PDB file of C-alpha atoms in Angstrom:
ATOM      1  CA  UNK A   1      35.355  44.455 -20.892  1.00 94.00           C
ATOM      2  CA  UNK A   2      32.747  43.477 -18.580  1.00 97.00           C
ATOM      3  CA  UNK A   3      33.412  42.020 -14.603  1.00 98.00           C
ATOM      4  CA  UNK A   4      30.208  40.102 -13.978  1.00 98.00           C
ATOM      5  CA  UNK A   5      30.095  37.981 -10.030  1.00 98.00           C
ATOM      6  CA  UNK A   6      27.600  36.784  -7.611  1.00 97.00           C
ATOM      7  CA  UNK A   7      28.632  36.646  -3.934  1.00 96.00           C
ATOM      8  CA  UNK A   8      26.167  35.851  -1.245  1.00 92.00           C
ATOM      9  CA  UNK A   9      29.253  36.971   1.816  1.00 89.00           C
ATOM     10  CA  UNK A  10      31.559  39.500  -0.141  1.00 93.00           C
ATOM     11  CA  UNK A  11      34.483  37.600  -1.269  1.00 93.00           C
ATOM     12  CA  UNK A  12      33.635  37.094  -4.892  1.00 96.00           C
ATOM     13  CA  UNK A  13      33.240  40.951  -4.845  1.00 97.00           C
ATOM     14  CA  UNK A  14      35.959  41.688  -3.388  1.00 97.00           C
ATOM     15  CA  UNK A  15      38.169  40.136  -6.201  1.00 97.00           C
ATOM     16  CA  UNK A  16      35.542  41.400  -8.817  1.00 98.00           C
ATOM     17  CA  UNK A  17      36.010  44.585  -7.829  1.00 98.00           C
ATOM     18  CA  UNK A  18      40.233  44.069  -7.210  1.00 98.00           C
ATOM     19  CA  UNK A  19      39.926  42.677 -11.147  1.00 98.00           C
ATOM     20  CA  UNK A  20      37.451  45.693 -12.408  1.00 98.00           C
ATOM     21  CA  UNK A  21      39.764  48.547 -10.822  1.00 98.00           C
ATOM     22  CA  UNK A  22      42.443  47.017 -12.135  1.00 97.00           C
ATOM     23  CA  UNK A  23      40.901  46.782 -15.940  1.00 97.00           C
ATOM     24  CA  UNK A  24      38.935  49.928 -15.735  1.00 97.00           C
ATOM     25  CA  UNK A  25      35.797  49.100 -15.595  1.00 97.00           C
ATOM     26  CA  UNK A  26      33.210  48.210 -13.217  1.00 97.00           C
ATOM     27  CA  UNK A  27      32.569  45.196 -11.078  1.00 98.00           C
ATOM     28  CA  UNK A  28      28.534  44.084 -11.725  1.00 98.00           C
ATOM     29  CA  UNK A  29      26.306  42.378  -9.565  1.00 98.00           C
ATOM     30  CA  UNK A  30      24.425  39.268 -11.619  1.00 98.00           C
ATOM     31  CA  UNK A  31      21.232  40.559  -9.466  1.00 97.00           C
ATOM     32  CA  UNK A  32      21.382  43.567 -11.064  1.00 97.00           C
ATOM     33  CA  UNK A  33      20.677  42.082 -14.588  1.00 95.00           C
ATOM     34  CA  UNK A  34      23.635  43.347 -16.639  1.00 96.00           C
ATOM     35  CA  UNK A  35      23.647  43.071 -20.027  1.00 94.00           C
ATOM     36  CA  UNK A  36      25.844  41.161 -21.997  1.00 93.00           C
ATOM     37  CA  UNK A  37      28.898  42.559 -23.938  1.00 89.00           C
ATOM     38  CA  UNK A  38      29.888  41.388 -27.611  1.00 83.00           C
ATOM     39  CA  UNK A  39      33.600  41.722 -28.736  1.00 84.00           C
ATOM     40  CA  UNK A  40      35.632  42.142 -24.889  1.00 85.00           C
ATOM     41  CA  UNK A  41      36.470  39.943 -23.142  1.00 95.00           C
ATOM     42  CA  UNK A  42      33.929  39.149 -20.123  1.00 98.00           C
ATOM     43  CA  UNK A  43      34.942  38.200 -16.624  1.00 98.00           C
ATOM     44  CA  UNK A  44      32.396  35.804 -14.873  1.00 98.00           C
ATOM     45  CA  UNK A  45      32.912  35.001 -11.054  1.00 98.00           C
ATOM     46  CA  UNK A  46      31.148  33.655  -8.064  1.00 97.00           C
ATOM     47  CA  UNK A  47      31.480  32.015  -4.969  1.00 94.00           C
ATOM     48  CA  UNK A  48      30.779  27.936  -4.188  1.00 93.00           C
ATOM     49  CA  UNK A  49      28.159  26.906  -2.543  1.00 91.00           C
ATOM     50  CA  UNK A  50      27.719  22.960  -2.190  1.00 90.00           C
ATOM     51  CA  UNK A  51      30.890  22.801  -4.453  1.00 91.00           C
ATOM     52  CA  UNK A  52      28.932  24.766  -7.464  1.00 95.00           C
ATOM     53  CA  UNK A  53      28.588  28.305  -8.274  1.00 97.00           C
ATOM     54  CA  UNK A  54      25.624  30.398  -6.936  1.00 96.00           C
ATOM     55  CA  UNK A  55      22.315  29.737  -8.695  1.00 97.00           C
ATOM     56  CA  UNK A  56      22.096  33.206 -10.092  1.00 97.00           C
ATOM     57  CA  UNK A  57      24.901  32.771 -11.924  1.00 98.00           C
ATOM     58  CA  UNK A  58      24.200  29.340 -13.694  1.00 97.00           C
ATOM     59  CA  UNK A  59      20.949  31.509 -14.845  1.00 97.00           C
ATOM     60  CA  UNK A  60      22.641  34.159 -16.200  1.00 97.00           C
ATOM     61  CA  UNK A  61      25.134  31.475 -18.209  1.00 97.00           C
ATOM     62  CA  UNK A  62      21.862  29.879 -19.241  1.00 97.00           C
ATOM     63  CA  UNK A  63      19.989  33.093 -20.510  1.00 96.00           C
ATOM     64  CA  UNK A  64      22.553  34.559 -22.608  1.00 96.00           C
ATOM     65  CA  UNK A  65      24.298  33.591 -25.873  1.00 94.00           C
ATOM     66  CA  UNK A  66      28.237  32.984 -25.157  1.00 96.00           C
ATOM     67  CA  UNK A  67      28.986  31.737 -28.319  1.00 95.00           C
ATOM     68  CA  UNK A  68      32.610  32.529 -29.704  1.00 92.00           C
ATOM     69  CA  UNK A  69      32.599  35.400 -26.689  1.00 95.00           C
ATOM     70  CA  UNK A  70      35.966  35.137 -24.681  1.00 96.00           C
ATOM     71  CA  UNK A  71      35.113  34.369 -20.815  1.00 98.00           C
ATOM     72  CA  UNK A  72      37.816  34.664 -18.031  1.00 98.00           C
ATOM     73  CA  UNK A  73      36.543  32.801 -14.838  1.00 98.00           C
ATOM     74  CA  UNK A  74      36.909  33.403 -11.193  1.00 98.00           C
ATOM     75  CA  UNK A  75      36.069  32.216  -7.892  1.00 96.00           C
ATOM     76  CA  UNK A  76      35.828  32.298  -4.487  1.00 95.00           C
ATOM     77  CA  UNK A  77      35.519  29.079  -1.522  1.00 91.00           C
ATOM     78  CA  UNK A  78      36.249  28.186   2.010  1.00 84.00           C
ATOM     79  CA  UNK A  79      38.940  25.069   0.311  1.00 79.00           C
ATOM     80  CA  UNK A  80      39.868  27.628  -2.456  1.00 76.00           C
ATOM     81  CA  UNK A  81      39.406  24.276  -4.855  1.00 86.00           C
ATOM     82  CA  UNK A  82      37.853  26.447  -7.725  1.00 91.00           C
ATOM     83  CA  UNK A  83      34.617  23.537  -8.107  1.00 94.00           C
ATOM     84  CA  UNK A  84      32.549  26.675  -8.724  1.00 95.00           C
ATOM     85  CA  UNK A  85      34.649  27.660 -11.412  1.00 96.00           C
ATOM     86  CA  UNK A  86      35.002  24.103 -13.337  1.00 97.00           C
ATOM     87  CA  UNK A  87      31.453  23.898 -13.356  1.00 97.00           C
ATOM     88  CA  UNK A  88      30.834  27.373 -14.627  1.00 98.00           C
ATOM     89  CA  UNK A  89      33.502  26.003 -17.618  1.00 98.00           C
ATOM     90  CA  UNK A  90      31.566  23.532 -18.286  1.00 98.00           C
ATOM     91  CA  UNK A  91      28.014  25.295 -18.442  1.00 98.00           C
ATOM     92  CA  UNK A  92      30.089  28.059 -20.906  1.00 98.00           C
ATOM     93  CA  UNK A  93      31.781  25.589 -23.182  1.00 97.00           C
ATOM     94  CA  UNK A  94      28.127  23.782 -23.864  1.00 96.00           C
ATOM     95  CA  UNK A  95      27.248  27.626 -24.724  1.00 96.00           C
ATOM     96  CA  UNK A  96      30.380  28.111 -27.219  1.00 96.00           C
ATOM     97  CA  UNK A  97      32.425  30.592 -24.948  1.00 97.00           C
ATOM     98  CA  UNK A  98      36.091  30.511 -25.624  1.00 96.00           C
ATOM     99  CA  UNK A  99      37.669  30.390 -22.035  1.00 97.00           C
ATOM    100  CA  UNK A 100      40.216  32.668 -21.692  1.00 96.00           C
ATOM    101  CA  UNK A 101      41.704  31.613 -17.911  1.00 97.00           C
ATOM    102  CA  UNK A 102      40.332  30.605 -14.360  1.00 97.00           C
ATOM    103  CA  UNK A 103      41.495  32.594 -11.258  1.00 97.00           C
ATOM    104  CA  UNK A 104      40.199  31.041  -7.569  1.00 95.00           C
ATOM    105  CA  UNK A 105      41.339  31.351  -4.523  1.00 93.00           C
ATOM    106  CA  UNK A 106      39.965  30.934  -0.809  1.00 85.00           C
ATOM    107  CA  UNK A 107      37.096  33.098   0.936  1.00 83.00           C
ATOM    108  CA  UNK A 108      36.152  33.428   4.067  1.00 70.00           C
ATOM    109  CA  UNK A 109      33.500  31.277   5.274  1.00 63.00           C
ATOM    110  CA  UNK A 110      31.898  30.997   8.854  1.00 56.00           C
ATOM    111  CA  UNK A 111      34.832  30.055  11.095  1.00 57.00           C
ATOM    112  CA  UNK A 112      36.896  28.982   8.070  1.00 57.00           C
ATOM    113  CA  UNK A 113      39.155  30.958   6.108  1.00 60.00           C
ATOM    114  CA  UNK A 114      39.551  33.866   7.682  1.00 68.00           C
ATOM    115  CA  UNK A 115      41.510  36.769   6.057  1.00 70.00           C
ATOM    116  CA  UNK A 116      40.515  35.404   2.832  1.00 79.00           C
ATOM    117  CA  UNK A 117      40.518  36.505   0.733  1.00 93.00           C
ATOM    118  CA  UNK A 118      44.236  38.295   1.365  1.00 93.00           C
ATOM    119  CA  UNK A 119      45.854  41.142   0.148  1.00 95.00           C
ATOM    120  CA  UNK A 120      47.650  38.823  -1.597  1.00 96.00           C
ATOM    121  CA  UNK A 121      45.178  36.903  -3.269  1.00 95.00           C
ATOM    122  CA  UNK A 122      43.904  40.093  -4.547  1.00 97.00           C
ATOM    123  CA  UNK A 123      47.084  41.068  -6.061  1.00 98.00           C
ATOM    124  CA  UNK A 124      46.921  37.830  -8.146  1.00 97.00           C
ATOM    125  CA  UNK A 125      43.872  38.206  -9.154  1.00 98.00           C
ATOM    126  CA  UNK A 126      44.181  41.706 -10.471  1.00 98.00           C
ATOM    127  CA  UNK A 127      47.551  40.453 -12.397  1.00 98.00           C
ATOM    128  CA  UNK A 128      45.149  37.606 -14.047  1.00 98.00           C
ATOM    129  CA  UNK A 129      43.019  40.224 -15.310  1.00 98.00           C
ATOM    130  CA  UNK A 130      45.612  42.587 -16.538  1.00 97.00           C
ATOM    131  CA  UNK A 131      47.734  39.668 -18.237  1.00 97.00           C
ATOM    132  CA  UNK A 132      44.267  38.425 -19.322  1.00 97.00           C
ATOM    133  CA  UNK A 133      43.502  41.311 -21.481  1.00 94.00           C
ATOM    134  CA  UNK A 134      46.771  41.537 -23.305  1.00 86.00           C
TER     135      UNK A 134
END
């Protein structure tokens, strides 16, 4: 199992990280060029900017193969809308991924949202992972 995010303020790593620890594995930066895993199911998250997900991350989708690979999706923004993760769906289904589940909530952005994302946002989202896996 693989948790792969891109966060430009810290939220989408902070529920990366929530979902890793809870899996038992590790949360990895896109930046950091991590490979991707055949046969587990991969976790793909990152935050909205402009209502779309980071540009680092639409590369990444591009770059690699996802066909027949299970993909959960997750996201972070200030309206906690998940338009980052729709169109991270839709970028993985034109590149054969089976989607396993979406998990957004709100982040924290300039004045907006703070405490997001909560304690108990981060609960969910390590239950979506866990029930994910099953």
């Amino acid at each position: 199992m693989q948790v792969i995010y891109s966060s430009r303020t810290g939220n989408t790593r902070k529920v990366a990280e929530a979902m890793a620890s809870e899996i038992g594995t590790e949360a990895l930066d896109v930046r950091s060029g991590p490979q991707l895993e055949k046969g587990s199911v991969v976790f793909l998250g990152s935050g909205c900017y402009a209502s779309r997900p980071d540009k680092k991350m639409l590369a990444f989708i591009e770059k690699n193969s996802f066909n027949g690979i299970k993909v959960a999706l997750f996201g972070t923004s200030g309206s906690g809308e998940g338009k980052e993760v729709q169109v991270m769906e839709q970028a993985l289904r034109e590149k054969g991924a089976v989607i396993k589940g979406r998990f957004f909530c709100r982040g924290k952005f300039l004045f907006s949202g703070r405490g997001h994302p909560s304690q108990e946002e981060l609960s969910r989202a390590r239950e979506f992972a866990r029930k994910t896996i099953r």
